[in-house]
JSON list of C-alpha atoms in Angstrom, two decimals:
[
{"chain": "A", "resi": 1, "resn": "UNK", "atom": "CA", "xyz": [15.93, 21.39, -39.28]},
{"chain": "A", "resi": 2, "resn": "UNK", "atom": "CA", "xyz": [17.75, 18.18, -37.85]},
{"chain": "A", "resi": 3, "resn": "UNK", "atom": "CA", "xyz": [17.58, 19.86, -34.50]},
{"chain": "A", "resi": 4, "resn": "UNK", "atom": "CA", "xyz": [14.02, 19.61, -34.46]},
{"chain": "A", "resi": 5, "resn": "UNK", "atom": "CA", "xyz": [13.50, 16.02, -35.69]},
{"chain": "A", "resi": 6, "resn": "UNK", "atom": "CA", "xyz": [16.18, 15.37, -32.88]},
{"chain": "A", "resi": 7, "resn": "UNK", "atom": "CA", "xyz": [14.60, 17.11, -30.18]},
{"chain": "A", "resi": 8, "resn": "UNK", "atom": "CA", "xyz": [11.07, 14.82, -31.56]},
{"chain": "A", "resi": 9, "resn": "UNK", "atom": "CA", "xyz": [12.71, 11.90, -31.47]},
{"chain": "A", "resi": 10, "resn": "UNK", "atom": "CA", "xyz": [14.51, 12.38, -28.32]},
{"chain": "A", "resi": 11, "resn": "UNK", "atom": "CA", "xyz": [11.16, 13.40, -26.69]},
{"chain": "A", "resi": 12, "resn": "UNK", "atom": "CA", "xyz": [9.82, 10.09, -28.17]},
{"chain": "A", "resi": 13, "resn": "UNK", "atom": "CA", "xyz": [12.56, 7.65, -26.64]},
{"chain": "A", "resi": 14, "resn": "UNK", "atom": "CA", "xyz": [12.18, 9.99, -23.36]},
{"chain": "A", "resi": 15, "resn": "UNK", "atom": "CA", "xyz": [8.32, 9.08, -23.37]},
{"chain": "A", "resi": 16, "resn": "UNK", "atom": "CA", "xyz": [9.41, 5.29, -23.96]},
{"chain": "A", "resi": 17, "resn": "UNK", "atom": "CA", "xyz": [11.53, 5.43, -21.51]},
{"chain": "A", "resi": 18, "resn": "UNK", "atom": "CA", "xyz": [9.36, 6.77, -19.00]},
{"chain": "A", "resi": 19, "resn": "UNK", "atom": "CA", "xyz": [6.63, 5.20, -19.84]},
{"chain": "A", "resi": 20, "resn": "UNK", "atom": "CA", "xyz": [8.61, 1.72, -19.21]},
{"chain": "A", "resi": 21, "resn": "UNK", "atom": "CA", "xyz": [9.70, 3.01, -15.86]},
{"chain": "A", "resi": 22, "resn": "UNK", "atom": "CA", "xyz": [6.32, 3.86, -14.83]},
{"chain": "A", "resi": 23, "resn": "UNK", "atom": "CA", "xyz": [4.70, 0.78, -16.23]},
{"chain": "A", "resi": 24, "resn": "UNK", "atom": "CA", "xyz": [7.49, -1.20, -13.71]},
{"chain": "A", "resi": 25, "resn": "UNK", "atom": "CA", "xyz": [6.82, 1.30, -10.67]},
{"chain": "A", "resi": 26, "resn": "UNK", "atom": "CA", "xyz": [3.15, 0.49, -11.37]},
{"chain": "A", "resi": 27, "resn": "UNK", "atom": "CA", "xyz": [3.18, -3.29, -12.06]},
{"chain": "A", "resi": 28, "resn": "UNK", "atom": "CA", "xyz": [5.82, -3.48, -8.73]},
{"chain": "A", "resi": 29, "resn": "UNK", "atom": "CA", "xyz": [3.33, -1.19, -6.48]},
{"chain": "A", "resi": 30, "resn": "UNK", "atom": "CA", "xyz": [0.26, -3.68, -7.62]},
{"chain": "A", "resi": 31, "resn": "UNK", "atom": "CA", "xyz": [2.24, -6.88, -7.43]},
{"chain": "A", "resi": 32, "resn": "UNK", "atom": "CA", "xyz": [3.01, -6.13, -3.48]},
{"chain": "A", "resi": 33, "resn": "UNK", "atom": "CA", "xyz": [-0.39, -4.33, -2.73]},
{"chain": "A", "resi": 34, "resn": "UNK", "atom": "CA", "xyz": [-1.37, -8.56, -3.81]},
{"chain": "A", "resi": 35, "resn": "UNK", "atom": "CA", "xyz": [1.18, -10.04, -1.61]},
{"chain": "A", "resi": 36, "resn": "UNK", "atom": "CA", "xyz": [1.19, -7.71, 1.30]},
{"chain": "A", "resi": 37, "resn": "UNK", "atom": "CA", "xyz": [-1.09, -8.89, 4.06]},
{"chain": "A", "resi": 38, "resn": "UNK", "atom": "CA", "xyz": [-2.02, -5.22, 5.47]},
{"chain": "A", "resi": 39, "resn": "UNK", "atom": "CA", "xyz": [-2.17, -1.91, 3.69]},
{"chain": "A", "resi": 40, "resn": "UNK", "atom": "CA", "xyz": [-3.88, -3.01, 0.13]},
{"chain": "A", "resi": 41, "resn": "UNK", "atom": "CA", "xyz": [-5.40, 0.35, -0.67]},
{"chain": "A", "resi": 42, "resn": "UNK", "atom": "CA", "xyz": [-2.59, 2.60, 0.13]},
{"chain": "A", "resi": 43, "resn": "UNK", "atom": "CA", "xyz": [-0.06, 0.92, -2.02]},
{"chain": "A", "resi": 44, "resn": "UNK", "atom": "CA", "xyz": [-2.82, 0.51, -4.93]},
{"chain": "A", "resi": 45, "resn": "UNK", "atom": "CA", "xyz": [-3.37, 4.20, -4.74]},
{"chain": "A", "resi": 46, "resn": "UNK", "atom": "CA", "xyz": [0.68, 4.42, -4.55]},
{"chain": "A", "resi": 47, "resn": "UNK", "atom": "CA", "xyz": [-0.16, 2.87, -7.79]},
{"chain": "A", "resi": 48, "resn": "UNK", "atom": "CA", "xyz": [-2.60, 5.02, -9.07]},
{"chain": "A", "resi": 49, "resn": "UNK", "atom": "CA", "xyz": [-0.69, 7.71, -8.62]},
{"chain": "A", "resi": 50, "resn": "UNK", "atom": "CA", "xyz": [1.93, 6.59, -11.12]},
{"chain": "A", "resi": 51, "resn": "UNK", "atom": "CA", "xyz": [-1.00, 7.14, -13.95]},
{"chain": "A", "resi": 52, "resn": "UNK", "atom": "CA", "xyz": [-1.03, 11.35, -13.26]},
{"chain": "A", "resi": 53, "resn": "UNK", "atom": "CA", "xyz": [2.24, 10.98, -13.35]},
{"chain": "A", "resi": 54, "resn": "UNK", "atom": "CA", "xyz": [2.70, 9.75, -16.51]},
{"chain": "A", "resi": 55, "resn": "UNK", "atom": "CA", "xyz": [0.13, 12.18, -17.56]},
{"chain": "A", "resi": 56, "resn": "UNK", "atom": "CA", "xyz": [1.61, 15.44, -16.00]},
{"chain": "A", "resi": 57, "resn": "UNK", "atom": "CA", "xyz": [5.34, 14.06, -17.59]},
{"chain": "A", "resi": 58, "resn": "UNK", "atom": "CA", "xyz": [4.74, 12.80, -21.09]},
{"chain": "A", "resi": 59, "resn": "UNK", "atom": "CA", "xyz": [1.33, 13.06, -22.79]},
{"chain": "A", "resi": 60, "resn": "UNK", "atom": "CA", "xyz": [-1.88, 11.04, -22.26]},
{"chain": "A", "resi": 61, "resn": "UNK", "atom": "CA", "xyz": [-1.16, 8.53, -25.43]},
{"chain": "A", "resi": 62, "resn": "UNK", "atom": "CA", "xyz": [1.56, 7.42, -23.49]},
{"chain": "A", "resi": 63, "resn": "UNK", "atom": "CA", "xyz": [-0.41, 7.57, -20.17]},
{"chain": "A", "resi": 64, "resn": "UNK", "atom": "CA", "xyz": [-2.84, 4.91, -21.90]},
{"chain": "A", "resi": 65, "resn": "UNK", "atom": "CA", "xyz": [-0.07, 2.43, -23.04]},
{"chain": "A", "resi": 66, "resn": "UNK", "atom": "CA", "xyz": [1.19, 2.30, -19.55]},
{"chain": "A", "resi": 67, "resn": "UNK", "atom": "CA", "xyz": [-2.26, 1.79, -17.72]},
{"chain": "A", "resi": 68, "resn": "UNK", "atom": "CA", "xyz": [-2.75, -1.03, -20.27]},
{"chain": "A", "resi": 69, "resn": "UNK", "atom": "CA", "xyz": [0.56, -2.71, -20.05]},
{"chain": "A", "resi": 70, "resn": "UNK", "atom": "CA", "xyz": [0.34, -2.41, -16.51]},
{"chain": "A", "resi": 71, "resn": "UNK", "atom": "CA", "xyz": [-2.95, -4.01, -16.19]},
{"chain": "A", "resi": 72, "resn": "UNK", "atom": "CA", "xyz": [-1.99, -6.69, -18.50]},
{"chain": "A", "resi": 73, "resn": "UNK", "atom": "CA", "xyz": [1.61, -7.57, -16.71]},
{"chain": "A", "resi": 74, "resn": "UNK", "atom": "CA", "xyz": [0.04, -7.55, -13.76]},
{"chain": "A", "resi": 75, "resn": "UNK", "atom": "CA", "xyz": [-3.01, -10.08, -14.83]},
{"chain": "A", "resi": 76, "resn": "UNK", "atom": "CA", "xyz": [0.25, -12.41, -15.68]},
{"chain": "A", "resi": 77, "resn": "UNK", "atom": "CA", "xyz": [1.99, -11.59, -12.94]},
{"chain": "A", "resi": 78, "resn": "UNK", "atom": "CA", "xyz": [0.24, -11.19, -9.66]},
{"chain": "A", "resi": 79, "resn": "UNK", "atom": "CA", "xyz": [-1.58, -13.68, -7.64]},
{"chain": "A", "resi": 80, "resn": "UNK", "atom": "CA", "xyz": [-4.64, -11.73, -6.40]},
{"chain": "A", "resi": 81, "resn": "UNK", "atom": "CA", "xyz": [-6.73, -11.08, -9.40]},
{"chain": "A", "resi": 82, "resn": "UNK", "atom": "CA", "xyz": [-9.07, -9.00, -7.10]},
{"chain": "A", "resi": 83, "resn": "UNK", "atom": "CA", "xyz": [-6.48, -6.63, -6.32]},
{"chain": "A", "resi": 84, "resn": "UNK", "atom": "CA", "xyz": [-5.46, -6.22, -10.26]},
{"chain": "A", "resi": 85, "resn": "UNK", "atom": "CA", "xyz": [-8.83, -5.94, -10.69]},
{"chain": "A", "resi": 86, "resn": "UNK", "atom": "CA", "xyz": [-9.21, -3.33, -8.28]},
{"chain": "A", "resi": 87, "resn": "UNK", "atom": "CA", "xyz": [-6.47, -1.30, -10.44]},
{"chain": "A", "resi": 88, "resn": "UNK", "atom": "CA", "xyz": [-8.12, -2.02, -13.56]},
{"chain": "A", "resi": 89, "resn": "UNK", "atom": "CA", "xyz": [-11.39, -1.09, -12.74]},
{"chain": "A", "resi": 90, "resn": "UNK", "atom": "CA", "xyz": [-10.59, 1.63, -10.64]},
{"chain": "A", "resi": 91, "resn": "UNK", "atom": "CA", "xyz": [-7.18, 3.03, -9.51]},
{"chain": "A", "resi": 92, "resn": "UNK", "atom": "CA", "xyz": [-5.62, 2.56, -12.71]},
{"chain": "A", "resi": 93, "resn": "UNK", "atom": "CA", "xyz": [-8.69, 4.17, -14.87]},
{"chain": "A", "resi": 94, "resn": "UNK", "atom": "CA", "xyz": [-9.53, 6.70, -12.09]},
{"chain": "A", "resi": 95, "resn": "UNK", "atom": "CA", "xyz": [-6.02, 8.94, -12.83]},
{"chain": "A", "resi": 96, "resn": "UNK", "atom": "CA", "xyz": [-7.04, 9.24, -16.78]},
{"chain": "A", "resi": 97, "resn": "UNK", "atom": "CA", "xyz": [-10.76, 9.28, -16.00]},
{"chain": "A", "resi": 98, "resn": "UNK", "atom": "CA", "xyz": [-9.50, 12.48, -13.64]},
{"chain": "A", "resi": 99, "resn": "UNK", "atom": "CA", "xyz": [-7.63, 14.18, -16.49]},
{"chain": "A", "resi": 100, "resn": "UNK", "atom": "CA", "xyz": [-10.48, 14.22, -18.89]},
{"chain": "A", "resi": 101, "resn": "UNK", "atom": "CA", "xyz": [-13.05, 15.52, -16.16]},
{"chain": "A", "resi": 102, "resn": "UNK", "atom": "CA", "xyz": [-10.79, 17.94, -14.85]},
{"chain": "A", "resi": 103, "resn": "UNK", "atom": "CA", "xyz": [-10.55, 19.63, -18.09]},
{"chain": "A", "resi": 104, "resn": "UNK", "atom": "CA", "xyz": [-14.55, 20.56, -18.18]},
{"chain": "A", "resi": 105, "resn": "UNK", "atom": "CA", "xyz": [-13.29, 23.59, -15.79]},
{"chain": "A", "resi": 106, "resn": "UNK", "atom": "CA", "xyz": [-16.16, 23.67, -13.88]},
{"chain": "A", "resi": 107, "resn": "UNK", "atom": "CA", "xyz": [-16.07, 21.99, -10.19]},
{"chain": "A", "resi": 108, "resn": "UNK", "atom": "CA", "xyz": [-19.60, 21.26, -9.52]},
{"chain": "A", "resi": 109, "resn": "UNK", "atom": "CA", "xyz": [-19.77, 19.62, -13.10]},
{"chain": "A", "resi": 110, "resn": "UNK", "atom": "CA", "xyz": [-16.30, 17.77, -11.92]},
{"chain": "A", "resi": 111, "resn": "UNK", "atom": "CA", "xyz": [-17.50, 16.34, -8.60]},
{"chain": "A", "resi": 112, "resn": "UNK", "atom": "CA", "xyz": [-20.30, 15.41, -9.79]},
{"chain": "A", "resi": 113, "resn": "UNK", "atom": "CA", "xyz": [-18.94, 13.03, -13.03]},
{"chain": "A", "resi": 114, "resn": "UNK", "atom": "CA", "xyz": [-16.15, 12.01, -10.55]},
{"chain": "A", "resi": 115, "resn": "UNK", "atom": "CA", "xyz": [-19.54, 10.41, -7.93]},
{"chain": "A", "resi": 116, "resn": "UNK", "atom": "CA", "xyz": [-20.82, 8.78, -10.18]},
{"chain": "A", "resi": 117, "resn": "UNK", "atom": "CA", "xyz": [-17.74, 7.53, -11.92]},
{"chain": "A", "resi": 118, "resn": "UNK", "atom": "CA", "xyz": [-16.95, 6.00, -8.27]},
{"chain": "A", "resi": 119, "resn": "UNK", "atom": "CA", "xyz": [-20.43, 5.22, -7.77]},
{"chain": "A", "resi": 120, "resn": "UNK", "atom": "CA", "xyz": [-20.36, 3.03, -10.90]},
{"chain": "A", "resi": 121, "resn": "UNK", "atom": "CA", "xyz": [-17.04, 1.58, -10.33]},
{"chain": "A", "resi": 122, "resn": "UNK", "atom": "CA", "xyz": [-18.44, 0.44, -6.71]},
{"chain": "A", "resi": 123, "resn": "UNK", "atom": "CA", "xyz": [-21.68, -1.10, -7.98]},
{"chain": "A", "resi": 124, "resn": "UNK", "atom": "CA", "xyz": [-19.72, -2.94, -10.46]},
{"chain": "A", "resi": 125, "resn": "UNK", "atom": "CA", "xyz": [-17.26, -4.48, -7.88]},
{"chain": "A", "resi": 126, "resn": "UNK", "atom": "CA", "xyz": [-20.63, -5.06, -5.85]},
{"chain": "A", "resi": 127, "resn": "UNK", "atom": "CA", "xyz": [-21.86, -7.30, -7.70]},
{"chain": "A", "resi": 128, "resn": "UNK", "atom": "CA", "xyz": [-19.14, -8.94, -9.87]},
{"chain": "A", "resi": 129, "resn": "UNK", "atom": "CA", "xyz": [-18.20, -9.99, -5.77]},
{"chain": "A", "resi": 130, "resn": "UNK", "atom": "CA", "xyz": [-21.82, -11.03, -5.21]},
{"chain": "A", "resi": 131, "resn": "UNK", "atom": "CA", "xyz": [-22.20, -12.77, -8.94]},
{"chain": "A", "resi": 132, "resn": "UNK", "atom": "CA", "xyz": [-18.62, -14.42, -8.53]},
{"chain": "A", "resi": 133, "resn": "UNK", "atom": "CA", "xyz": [-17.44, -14.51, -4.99]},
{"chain": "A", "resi": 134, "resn": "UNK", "atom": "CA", "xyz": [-21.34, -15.25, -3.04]},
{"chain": "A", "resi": 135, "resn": "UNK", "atom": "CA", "xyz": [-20.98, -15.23, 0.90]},
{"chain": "A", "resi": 136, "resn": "UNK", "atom": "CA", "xyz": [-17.51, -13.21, 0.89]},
{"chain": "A", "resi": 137, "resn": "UNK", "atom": "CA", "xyz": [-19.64, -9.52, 1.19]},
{"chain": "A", "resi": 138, "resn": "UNK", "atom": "CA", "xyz": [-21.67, -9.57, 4.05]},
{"chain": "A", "resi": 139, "resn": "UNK", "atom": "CA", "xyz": [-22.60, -5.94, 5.20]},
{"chain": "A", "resi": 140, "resn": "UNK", "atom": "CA", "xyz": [-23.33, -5.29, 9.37]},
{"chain": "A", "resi": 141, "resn": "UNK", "atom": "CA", "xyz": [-24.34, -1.60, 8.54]},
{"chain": "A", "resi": 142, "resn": "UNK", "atom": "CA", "xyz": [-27.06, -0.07, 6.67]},
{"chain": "A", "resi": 143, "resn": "UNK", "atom": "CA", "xyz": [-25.91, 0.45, 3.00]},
{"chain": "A", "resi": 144, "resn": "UNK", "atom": "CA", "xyz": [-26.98, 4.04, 2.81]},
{"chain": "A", "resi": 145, "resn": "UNK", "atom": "CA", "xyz": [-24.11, 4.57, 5.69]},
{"chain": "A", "resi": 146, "resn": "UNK", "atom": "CA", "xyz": [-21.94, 2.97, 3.66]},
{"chain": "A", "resi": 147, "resn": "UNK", "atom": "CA", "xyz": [-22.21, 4.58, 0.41]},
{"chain": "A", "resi": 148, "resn": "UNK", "atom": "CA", "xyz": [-21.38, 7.77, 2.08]},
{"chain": "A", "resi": 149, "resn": "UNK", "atom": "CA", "xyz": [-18.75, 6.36, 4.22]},
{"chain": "A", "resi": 150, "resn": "UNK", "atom": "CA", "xyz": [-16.95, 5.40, 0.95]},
{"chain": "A", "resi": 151, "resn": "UNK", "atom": "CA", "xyz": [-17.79, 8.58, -0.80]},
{"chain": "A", "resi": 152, "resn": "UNK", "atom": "CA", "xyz": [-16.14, 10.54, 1.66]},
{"chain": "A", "resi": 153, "resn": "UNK", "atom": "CA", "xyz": [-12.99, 8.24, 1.31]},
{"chain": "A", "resi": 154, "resn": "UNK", "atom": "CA", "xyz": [-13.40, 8.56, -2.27]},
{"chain": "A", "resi": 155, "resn": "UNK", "atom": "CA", "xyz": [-13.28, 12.64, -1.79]},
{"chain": "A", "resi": 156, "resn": "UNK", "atom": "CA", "xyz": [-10.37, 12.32, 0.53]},
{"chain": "A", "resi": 157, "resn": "UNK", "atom": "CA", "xyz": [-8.09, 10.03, -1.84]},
{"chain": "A", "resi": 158, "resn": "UNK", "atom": "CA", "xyz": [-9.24, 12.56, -4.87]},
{"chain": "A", "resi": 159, "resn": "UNK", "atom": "CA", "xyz": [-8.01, 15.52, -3.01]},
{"chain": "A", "resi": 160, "resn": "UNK", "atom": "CA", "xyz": [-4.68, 13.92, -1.63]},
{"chain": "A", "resi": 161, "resn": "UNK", "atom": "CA", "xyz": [-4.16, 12.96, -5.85]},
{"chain": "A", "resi": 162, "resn": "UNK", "atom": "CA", "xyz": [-4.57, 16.35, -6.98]},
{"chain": "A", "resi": 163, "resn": "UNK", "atom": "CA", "xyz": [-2.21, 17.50, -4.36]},
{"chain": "A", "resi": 164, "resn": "UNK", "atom": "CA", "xyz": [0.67, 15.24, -5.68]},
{"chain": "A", "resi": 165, "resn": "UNK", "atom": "CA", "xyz": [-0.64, 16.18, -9.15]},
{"chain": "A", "resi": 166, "resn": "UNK", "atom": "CA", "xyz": [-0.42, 20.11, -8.42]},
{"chain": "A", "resi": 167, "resn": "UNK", "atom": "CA", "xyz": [2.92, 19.21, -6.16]},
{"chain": "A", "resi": 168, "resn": "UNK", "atom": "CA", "xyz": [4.80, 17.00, -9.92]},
{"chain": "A", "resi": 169, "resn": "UNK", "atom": "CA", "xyz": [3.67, 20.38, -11.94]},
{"chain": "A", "resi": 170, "resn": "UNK", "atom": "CA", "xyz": [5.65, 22.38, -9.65]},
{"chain": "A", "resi": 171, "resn": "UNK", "atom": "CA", "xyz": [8.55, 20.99, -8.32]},
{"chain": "A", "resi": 172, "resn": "UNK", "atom": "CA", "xyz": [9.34, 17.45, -10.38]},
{"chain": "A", "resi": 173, "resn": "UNK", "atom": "CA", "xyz": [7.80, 18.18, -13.50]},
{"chain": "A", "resi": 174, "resn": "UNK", "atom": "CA", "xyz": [10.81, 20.06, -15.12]},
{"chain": "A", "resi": 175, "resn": "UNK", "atom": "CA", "xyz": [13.22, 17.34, -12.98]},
{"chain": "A", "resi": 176, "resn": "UNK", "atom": "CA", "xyz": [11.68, 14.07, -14.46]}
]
C-alpha cells in the first residue's frame, strides 16, 4: 500500500518538476523569440512545441498550469508584448487546442476545427493590430491570397508538430 501512495506522489513531484522545466524552456524560447531581431516564428513555435510536450509527458492539468505560468512570466518578463501575445493567443493555446481536437478521431472533422481555430486566432490579431496598432498592417496583396498563403503555413507548422508529437511518444517519452 505505501508503494502506491509513493509511486503517486513521486509521479506528482515528477509532474512539478517537469512542468517547472518546461514552463522555463517556454518562458526562455518566448523571451528571445522578443529580443531576437530575425527568426520570431520559428523560435515561438520552438515554444509551442514545449506545450505537446508537456502533454505527451505528464497529463493535460499540468499542461494548463504551464501554458498559464508561461504566459504570465512572460507578460512580466519580456519586452515585446506582441510576441507574448502571439504565444498566448496562438502558439501557446494551439498545442492544447490540438490535443482536444485530435481526440474527435476523425480527420476531416480535425482539419476543419483546426481552420477555423487559426482562422479565428488570425482575425483576432487582425484587428486587435488595426484597433491598437493603426498604420503598422498595410497589405500589397489581395487578402484572399493571403488567407491561403497563411493557411498553408498554418498546415505545414501543424504537420511538422505532430511529427515531433508522434517522434516524443516513441523515442523520448519513456526517457523524459
Amino acid at each position: 500500500m505505501e508503494v502506491l501512495i509513493l509511486d503517486r506522489g513521486t509521479n506528482k513531484t515528477s509532474n512539478l518538476s517537469k512542468g517547472g522545466l518546461f514552463t522555463a524552456l517556454g518562458v526562455i524560447f518566448v523571451y528571445l523569440s522578443s529580443i531576437v531581431p530575425v527568426n520570431k516564428l520559428y523560435l515561438l513555435g520552438i515554444a509551442s512545441s514545449i506545450i505537446p510536450l508537456s502533454v505527451v509527458t505528464t497529463n493535460i492539468k499540468n499542461t494548463l498550469i504551464v501554458y498559464f505560468a508561461t504566459s504570465v512570466i512572460c507578460l512580466f518578463v519580456s519586452g515585446s508584448k506582441i510576441t507574448v501575445i502571439s504565444y498566448i493567443i496562438f502558439f501557446g493555446l494551439y498545442g492544447i487546442i490540438k490535443y482536444y481536437i485530435e481526440r474527435i478521431r476523425k480527420i476531416y472533422i480535425e482539419f476543419i476545427l483546426k481552420l477555423a481555430f487559426f482562422n479565428v486566432v488570425v482575425l483576432i490579431i487582425f484587428y486587435a493590430y488595426k484597433a491598437f496598432f493603426p498604420g503598422i498592417i498595410s497589405v500589397n496583396m489581395p487578402l484572399y491570397i493571403l488567407i491561403a498563403g497563411s493557411e498553408i503555413v498554418f498546415l505545414i507548422y501543424d504537420y511538422a508538430l505532430s511529427l515531433f508529437i508522434s517522434y516524443t511518444n516513441r523515442y523520448l517519452h519513456k526517457k523524459i
